[in-house]
mmCIF file of C-alpha atoms in Angstrom:
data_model
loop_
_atom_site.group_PDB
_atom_site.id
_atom_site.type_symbol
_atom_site.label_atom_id
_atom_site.label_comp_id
_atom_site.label_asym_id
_atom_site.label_seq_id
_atom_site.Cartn_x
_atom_site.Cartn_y
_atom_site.Cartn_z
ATOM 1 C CA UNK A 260 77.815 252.255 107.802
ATOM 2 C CA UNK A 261 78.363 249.339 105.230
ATOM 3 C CA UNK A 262 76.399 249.215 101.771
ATOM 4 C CA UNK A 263 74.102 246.834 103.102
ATOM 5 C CA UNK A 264 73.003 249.165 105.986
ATOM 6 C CA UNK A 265 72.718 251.937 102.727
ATOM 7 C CA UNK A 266 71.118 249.755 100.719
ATOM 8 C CA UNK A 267 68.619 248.960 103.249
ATOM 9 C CA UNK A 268 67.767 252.290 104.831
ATOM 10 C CA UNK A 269 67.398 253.247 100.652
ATOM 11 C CA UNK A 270 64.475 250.225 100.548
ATOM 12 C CA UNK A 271 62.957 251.669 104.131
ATOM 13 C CA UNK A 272 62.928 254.999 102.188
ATOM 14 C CA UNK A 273 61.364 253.884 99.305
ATOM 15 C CA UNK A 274 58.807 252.098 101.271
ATOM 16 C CA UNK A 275 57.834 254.946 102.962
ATOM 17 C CA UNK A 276 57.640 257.066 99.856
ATOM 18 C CA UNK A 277 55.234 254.329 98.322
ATOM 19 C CA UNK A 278 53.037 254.271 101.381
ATOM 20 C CA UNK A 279 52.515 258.362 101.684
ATOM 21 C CA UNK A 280 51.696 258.099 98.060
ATOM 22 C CA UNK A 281 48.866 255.392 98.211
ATOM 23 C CA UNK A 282 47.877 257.039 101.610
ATOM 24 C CA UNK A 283 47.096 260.887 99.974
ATOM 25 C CA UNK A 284 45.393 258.485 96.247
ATOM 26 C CA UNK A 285 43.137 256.920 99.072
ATOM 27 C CA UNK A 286 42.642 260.794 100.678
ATOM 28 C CA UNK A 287 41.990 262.063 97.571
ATOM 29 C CA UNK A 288 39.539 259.253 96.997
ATOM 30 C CA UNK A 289 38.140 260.065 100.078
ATOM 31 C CA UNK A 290 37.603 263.431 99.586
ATOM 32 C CA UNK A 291 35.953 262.764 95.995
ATOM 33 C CA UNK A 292 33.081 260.594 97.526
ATOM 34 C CA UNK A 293 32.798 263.162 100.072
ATOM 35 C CA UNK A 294 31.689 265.709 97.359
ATOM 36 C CA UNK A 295 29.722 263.160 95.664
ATOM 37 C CA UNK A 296 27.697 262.788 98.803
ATOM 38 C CA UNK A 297 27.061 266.570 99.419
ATOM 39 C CA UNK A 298 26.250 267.051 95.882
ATOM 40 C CA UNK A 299 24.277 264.177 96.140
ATOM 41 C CA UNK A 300 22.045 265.645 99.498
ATOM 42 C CA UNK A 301 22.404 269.105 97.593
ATOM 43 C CA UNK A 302 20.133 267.253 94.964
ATOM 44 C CA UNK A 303 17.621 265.909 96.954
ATOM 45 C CA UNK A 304 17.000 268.965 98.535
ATOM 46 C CA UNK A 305 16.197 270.384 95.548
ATOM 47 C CA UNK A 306 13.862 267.842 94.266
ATOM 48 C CA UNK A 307 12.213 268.328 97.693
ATOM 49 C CA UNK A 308 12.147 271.817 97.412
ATOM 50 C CA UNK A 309 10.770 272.064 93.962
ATOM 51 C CA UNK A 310 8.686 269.300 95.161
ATOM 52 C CA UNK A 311 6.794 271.346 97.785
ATOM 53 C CA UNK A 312 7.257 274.645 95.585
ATOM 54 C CA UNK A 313 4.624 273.301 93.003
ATOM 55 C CA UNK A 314 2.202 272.013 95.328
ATOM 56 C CA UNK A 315 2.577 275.644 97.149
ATOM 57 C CA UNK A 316 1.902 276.738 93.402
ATOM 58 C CA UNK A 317 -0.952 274.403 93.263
ATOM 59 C CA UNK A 318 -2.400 275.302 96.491
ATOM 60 C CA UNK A 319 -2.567 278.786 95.729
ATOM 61 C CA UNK A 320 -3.859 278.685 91.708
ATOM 62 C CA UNK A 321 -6.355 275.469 93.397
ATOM 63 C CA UNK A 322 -7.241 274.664 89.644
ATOM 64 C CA UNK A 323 -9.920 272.619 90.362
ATOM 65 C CA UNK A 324 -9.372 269.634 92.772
ATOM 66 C CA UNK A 325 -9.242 266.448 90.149
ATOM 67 C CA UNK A 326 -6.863 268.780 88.325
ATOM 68 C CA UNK A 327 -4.962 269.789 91.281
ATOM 69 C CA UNK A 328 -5.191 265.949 92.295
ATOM 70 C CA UNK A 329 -3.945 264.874 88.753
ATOM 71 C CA UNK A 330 -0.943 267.266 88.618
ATOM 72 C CA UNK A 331 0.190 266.136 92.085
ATOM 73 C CA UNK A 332 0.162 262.541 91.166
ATOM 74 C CA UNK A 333 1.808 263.702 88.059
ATOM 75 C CA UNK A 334 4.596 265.393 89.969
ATOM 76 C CA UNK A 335 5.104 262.671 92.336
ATOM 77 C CA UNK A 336 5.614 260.035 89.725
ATOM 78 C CA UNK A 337 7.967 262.534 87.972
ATOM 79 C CA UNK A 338 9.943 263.176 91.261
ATOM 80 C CA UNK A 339 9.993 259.169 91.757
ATOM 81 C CA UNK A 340 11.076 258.878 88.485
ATOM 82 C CA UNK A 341 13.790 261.479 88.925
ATOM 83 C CA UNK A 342 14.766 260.055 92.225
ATOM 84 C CA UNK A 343 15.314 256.755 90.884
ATOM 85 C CA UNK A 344 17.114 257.812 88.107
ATOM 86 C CA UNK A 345 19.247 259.935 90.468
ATOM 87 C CA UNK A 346 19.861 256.934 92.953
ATOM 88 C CA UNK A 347 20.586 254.450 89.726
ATOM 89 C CA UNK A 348 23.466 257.052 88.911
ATOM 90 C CA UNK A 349 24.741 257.388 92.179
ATOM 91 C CA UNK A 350 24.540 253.352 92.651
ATOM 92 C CA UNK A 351 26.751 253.020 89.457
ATOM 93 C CA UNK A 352 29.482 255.607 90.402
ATOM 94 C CA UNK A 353 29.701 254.160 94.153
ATOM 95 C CA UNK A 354 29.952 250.569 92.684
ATOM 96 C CA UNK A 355 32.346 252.267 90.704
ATOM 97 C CA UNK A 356 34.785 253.678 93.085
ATOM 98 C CA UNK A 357 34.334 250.670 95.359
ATOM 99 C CA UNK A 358 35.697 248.453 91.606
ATOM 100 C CA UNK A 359 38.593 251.356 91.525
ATOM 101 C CA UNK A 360 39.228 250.607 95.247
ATOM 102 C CA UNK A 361 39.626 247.022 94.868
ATOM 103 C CA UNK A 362 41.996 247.123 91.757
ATOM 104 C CA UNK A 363 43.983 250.287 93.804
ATOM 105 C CA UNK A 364 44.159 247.488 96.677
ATOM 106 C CA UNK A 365 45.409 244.623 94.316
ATOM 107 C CA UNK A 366 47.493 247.048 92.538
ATOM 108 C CA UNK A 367 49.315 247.831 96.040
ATOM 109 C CA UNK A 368 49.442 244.457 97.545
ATOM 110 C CA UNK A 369 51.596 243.661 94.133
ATOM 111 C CA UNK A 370 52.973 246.523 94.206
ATOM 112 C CA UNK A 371 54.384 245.269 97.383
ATOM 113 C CA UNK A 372 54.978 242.059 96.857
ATOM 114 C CA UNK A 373 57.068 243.000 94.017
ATOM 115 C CA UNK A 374 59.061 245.539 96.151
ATOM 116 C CA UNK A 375 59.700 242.488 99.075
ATOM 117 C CA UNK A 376 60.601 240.182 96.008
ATOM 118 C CA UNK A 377 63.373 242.587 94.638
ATOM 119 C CA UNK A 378 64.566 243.163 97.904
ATOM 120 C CA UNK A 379 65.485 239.620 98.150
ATOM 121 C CA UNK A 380 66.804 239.217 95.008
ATOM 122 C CA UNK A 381 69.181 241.898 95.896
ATOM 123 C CA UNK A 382 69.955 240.179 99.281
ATOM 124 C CA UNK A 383 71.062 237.441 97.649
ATOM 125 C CA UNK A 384 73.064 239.366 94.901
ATOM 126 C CA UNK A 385 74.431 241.186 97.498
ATOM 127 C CA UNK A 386 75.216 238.103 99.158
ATOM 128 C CA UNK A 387 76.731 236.235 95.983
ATOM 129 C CA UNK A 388 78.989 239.091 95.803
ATOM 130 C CA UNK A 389 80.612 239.438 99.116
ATOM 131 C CA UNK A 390 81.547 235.453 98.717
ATOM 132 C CA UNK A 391 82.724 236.265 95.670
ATOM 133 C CA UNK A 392 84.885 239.430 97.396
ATOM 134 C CA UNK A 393 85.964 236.879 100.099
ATOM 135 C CA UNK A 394 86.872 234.210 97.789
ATOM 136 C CA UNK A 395 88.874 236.944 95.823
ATOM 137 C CA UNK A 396 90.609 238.231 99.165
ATOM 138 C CA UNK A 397 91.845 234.731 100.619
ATOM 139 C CA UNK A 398 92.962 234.335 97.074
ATOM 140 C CA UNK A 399 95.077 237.578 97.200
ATOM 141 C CA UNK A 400 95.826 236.450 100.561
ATOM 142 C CA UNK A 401 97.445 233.076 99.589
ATOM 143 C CA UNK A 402 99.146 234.808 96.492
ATOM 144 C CA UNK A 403 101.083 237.270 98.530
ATOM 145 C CA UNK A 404 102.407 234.308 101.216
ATOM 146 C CA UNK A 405 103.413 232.960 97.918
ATOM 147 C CA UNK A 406 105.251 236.000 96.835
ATOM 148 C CA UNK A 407 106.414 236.289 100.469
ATOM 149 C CA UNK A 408 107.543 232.867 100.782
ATOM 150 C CA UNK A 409 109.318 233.006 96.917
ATOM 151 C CA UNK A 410 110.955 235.848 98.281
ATOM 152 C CA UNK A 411 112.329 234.290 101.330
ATOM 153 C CA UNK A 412 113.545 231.052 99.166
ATOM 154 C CA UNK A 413 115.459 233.415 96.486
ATOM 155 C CA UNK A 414 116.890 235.454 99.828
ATOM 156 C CA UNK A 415 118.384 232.531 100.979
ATOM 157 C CA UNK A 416 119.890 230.860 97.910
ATOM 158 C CA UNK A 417 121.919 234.160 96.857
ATOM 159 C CA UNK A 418 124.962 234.806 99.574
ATOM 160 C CA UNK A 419 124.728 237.716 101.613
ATOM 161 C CA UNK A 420 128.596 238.988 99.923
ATOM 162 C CA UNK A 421 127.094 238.495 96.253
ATOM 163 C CA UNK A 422 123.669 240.350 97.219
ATOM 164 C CA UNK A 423 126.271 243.148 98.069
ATOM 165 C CA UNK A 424 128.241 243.318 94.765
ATOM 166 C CA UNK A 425 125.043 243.368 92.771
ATOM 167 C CA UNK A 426 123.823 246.975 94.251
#
């Protein structure tokens, strides 16, 4: 397995790392509007209980019917008003998880892009340097038929009966 083959199981890795980490942020996300939306139903079922609680109240005590009348209407517009409130808030935090989505999305696609852009800017630093390997090898290369051939020149010029007397 050559450095390249390293280098690029190393990127697979770290792609996969990247992608299990945005995958459990979006769970968790997930999970986080989940609870928004029980606590959400938990809350309207507690206006509406509270709701029908007073007029149960008001049944019973019966007041007087234009009071009983008034204090319903008065209730109502209070639960309406609560409600609305209630659905304002809950409008604002979905709009902003779904903002928080959308920059998590553009954050990733860069996030990507980034990783693909390094990658090739390794590539091609990884190729620059195995020309610059080869270039350096054939260079070696032609140095040692140099040697080689310098060696074959010198064997020849000194006689075989002198190369004898000098060991």
């Amino acid at each position: 397995m050559n450095t390249r083959d390293k280098l690029l199981i190393l990127i697979i890795v770290a792609w996969i790392g990247a992608a299990v980490y945005f995958k459990s942020t979006t769970d968790k996300m997930f999970v986080r509007m989940d609870e928004m939306e029980q606590l959400q139903n938990k809350h309207v079922d507690k206006v509406n209980k509270e709701f029908r609680e007073d007029l149960k109240t008001l049944n019973l005590q019966f007041i007087g019917r234009g009071k009983h009348l008034r204090k319903a209407q008065k209730d109502i517009v209070d639960n309406t008003k609560l409600i609305d409130h209630v659905t304002d808030s809950l409008g604002r935090n979905i709009e902003t998880v779904a903002l928080d989505l959308e920059n998590f999305q553009r954050d990733t696609e860069q996030s990507f892009a980034n990783a693909a852009k390094g990658r090739d800017d390794i590539e091609s630093d990884l190729s620059s340097f195995k020309r610059q390997q080869r270039r350096f090898t054939g260079d070696l290369d032609q140095r040692l038929s140099t040697v080689e051939t310098d060696v074959a020149d010198l064997n020849e010029r000194v006689p075989p009966k002198e190369a004898e007397k000098k060991r």
